Coordinates of C-alpha atoms in Angstrom, one line a residue:
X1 CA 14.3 0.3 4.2
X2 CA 11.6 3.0 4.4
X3 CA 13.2 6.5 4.6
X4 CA 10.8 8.4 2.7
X5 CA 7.0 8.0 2.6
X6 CA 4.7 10.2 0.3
X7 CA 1.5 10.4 1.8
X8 CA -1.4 12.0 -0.8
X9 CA -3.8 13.5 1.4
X10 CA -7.5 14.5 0.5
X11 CA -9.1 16.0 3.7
X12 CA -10.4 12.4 5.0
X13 CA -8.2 11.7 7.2
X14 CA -7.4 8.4 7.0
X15 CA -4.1 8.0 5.3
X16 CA -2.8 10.8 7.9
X17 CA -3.9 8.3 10.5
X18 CA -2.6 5.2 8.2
X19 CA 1.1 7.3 8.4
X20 CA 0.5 8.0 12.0
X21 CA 0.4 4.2 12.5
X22 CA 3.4 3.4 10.7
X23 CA 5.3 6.3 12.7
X24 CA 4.6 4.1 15.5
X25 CA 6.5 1.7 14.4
X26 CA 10.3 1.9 15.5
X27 CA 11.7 1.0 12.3
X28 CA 9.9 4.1 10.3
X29 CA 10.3 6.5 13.2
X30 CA 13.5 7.4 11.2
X31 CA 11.1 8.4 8.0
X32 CA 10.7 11.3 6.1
X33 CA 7.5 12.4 5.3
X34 CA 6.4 14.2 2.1
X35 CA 2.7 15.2 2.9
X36 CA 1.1 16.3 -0.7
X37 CA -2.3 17.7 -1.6
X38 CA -3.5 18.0 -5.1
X39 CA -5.8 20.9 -5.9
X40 CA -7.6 20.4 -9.6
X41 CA -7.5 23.0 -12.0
X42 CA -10.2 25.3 -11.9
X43 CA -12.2 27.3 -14.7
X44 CA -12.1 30.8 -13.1
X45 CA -9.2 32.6 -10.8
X46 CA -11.1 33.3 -7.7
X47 CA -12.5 29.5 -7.6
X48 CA -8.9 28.7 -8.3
X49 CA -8.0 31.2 -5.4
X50 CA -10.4 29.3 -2.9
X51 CA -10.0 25.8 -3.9
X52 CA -5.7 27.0 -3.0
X53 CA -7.1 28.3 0.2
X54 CA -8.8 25.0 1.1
X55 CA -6.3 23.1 -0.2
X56 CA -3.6 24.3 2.3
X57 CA -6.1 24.4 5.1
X58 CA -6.3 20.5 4.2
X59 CA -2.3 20.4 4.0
X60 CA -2.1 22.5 7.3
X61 CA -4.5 20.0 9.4
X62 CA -2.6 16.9 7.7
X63 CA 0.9 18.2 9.1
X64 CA -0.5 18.9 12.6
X65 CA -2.3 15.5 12.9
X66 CA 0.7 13.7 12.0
X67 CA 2.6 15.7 14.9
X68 CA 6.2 14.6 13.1
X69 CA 9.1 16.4 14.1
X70 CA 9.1 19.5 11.5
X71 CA 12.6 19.0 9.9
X72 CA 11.7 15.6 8.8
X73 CA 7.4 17.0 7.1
X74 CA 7.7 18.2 3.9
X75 CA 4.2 19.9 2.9
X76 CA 3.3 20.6 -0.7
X77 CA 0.5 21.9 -2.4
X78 CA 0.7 21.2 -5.6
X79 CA -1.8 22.4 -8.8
X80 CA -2.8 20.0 -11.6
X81 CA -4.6 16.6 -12.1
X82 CA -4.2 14.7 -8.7
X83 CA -3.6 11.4 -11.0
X84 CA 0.0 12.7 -12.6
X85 CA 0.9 15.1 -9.8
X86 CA 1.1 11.9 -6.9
X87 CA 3.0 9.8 -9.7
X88 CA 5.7 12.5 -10.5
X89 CA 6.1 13.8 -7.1
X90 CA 6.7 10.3 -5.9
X91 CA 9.8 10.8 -9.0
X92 CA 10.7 13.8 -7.6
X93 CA 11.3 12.8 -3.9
X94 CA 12.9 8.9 -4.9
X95 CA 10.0 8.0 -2.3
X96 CA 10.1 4.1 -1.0
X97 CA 6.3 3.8 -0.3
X98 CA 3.4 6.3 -1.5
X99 CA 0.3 6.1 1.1
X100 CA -2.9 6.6 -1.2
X101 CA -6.7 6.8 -0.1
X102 CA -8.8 4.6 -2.3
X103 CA -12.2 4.0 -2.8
X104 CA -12.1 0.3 -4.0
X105 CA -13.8 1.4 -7.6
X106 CA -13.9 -1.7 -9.1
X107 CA -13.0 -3.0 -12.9
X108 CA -14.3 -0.6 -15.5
X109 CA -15.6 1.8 -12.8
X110 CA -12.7 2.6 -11.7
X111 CA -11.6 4.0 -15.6
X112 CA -15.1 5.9 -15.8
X113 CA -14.1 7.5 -12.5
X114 CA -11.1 8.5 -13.0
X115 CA -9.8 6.6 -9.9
X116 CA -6.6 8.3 -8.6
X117 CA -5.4 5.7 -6.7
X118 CA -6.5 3.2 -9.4
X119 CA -4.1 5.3 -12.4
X120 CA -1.4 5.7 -9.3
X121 CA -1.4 1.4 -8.6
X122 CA -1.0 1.4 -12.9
X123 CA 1.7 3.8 -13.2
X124 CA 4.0 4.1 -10.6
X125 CA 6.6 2.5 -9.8
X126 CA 7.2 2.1 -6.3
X127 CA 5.8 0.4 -3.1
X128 CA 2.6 1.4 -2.2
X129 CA -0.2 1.5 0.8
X130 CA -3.8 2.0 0.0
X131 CA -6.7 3.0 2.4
X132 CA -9.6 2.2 1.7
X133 CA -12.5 4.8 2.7
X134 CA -14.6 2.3 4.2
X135 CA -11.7 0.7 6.5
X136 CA -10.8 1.0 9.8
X137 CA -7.3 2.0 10.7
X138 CA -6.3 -0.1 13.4
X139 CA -2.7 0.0 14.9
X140 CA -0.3 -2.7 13.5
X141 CA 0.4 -5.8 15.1
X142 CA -1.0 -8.5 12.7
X143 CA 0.2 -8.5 9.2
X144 CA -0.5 -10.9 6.9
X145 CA 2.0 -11.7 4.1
X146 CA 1.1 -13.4 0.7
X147 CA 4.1 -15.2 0.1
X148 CA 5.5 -16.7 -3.5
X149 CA 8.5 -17.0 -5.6
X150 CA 8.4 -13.4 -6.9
X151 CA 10.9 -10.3 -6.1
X152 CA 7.7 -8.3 -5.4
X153 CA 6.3 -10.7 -2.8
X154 CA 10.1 -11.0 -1.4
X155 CA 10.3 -7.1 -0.8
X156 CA 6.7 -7.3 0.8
X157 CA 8.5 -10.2 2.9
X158 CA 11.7 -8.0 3.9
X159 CA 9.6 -4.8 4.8
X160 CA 6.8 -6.9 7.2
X161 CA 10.0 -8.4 9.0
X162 CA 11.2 -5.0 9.3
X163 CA 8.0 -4.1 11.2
X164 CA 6.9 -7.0 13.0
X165 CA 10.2 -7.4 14.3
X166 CA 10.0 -4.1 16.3
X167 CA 6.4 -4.6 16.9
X168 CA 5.3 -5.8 20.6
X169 CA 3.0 -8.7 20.0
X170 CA 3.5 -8.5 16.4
X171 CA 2.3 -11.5 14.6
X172 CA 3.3 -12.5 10.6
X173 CA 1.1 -14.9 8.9
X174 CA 2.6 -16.3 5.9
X175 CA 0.0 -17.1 3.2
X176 CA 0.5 -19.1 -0.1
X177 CA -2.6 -20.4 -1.8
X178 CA -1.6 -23.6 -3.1
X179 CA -3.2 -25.8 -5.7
X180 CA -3.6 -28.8 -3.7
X181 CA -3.9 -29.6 -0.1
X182 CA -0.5 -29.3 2.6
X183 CA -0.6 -31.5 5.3
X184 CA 2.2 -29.3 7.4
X185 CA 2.3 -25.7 6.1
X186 CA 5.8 -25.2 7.3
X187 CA 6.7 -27.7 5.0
X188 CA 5.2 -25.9 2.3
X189 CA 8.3 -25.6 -0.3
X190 CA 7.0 -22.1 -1.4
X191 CA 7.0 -21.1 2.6
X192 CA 10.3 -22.3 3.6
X193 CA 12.6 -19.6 3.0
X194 CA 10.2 -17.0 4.4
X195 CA 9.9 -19.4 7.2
X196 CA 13.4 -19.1 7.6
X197 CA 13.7 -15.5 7.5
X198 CA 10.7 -14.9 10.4
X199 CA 13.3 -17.5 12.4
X200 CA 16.2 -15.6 11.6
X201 CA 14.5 -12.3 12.9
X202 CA 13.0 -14.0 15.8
X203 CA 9.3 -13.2 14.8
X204 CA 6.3 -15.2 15.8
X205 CA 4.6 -16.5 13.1
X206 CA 2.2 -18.4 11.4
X207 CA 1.9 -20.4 8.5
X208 CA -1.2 -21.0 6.0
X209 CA -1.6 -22.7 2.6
X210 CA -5.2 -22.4 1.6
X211 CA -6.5 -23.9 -1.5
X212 CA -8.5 -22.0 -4.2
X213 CA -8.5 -18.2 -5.7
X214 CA -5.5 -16.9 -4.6
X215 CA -7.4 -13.1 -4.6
X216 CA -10.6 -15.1 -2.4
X217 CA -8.5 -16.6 0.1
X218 CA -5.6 -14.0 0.5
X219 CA -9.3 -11.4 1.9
X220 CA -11.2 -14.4 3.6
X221 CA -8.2 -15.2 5.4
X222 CA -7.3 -11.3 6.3
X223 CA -10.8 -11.4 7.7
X224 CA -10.4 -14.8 9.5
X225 CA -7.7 -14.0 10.9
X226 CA -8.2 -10.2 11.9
X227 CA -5.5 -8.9 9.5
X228 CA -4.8 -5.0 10.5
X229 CA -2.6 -4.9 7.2
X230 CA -2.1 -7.0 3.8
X231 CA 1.0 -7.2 2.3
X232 CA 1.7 -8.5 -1.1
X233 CA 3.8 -8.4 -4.5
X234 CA 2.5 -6.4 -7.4
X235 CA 5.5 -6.6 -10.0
X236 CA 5.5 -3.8 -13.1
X237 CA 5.9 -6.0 -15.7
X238 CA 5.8 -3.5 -18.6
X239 CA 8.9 -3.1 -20.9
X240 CA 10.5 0.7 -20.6
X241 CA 8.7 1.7 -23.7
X242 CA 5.4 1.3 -22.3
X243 CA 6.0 3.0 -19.2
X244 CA 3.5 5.8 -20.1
X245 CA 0.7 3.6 -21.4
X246 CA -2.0 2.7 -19.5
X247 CA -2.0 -1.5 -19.5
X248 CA -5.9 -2.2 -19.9
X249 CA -6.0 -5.3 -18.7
X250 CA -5.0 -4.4 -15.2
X251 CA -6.9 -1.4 -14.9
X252 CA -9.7 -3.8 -15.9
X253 CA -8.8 -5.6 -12.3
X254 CA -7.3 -8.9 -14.3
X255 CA -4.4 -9.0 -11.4
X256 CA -4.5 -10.3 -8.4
X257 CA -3.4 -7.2 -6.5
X258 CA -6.2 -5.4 -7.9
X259 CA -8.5 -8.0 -6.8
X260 CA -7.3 -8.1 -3.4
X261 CA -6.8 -3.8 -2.7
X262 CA -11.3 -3.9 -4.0
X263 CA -12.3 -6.8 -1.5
X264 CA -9.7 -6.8 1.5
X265 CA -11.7 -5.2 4.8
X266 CA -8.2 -3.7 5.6
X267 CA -5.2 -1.3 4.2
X268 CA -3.3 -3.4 1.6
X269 CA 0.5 -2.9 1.1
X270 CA 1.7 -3.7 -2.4
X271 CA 5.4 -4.1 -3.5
X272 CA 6.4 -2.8 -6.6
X273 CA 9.7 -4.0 -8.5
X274 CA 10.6 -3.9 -11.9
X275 CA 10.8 -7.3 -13.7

């Protein structure tokens, strides 16, 4: 399902390790990797000369880190505002997930910032993985799966069976946040075909139906229960027209994507379809 992965790298390090993760993971070891860094404009040609200079040094540590057979790396250094550049690479090379850094800006902070990752979640239009600076980078085993009736949340449902499946000791825990109290979680109607698919695929899992703010309890439970990723549906929702207009209200953290890649204490997958 995943045969190419963008990975936007900034010199931090941890969406290289984030990627080197995922490479361990049987079903991506087939991947391509695109690894892109994003030098900004600069005002004179021998500060534009050194920021290109540091920017491939950057590039050149990201690709050896990563230690991926060189026929499937595909390093680029790229000029121009990092915002734009990630979302029309990600065009450019049809990639099925885009691994961003993010600082968790929240709201209008985010906006005043000029959060790349922030304008990236808006705009684009395909899966992606955000690492938060403050996050620890564990290897995969646990991933937990908010779970409803959307396309979105089925992709994010797919791709965690995908991994777990090939994981040894993988766990899935299936979340829905339910309005009113389940007595037997399996029996959740909302749970029952994911339930099925996790049988189907012979992976161990668990099954949770919390009740409250879905945002709250998807991160209370991610922390409860150890979570080393978060997966969950993000669905672009704008009509084609509007593709290249910025939609306020979610960079204004109304969704509950947004809410959940500020507060979650772990990387947060998010599946992107077009409804």
């Amino acid at each position: 399902m995943i045969q190419k992965i963008l990975v936007a790298v900034a010199g931090r390090g941890l969406c290289e390790e984030m990627v080197k993760m995922l490479m361990d993971i049987p079903s991506f070891q087939t991947a391509s990797v695109t690894v892109l860094h994003v030098v900004a404009p600069e005002v004179t040609a021998d500060a534009m000369a050194d920021k290109l200079a540091e920017g491939g040094k950057i590039l050149a540590d990201a690709v050896k880190f990563l230690n991926i057979d060189p026929s499937k790396v595909n390093p680029r250094l790229k000029q121009g505002d990092p915002k734009t550049v990630v979302c029309e690479v990600a065009e450019e090379e049809n990639a099925d997930l885009i691994v961003i850094g993010s600082r968790a800006l929240g709201r209008l902070q985010a906006i005043l910032e000029g959060s790349v990752s922030q304008y990236v979640f808006q705009l684009a239009s395909r899966p992606m993985l955000l690492v938060k600076d403050d996050v620890y980078v564990k290897k995969i085993k646990r991933v937990l799966v908010a779970v409803d009736k959307s396309d979105s949340a089925k992709q994010c449902l797919d791709l965690a069976l995908m991994m777990v499946k090939d994981i040894d000791g993988g766990q899935l825990e299936l979340v829905h946040v339910s309005s009113k109290p389940v007595d037997n979680p399996e029996q959740d109607p909302v749970l029952a075909a994911a339930v099925a698919e996790a049988k189907k695929y012979g992976v161990s899992y668990r099954c949770h139906t919390p009740k409250g703010k879905a945002g709250e309890e998807i991160c209370r439970l991610a922390d409860d229960l150890n979570a080393d990723l978060v997966m969950l549906g993000s669905p672009d929702r704008r009509p084609n027209i509007a593709k290249s207009f910025v939609d306020l209200d979610r960079l204004l953290g109304g969704s509950l994507s947004d809410y959940v890649r500020v507060y979650a204490n772990c990387p947060v997958l998010l599946g992107r379809t077009s409804t």
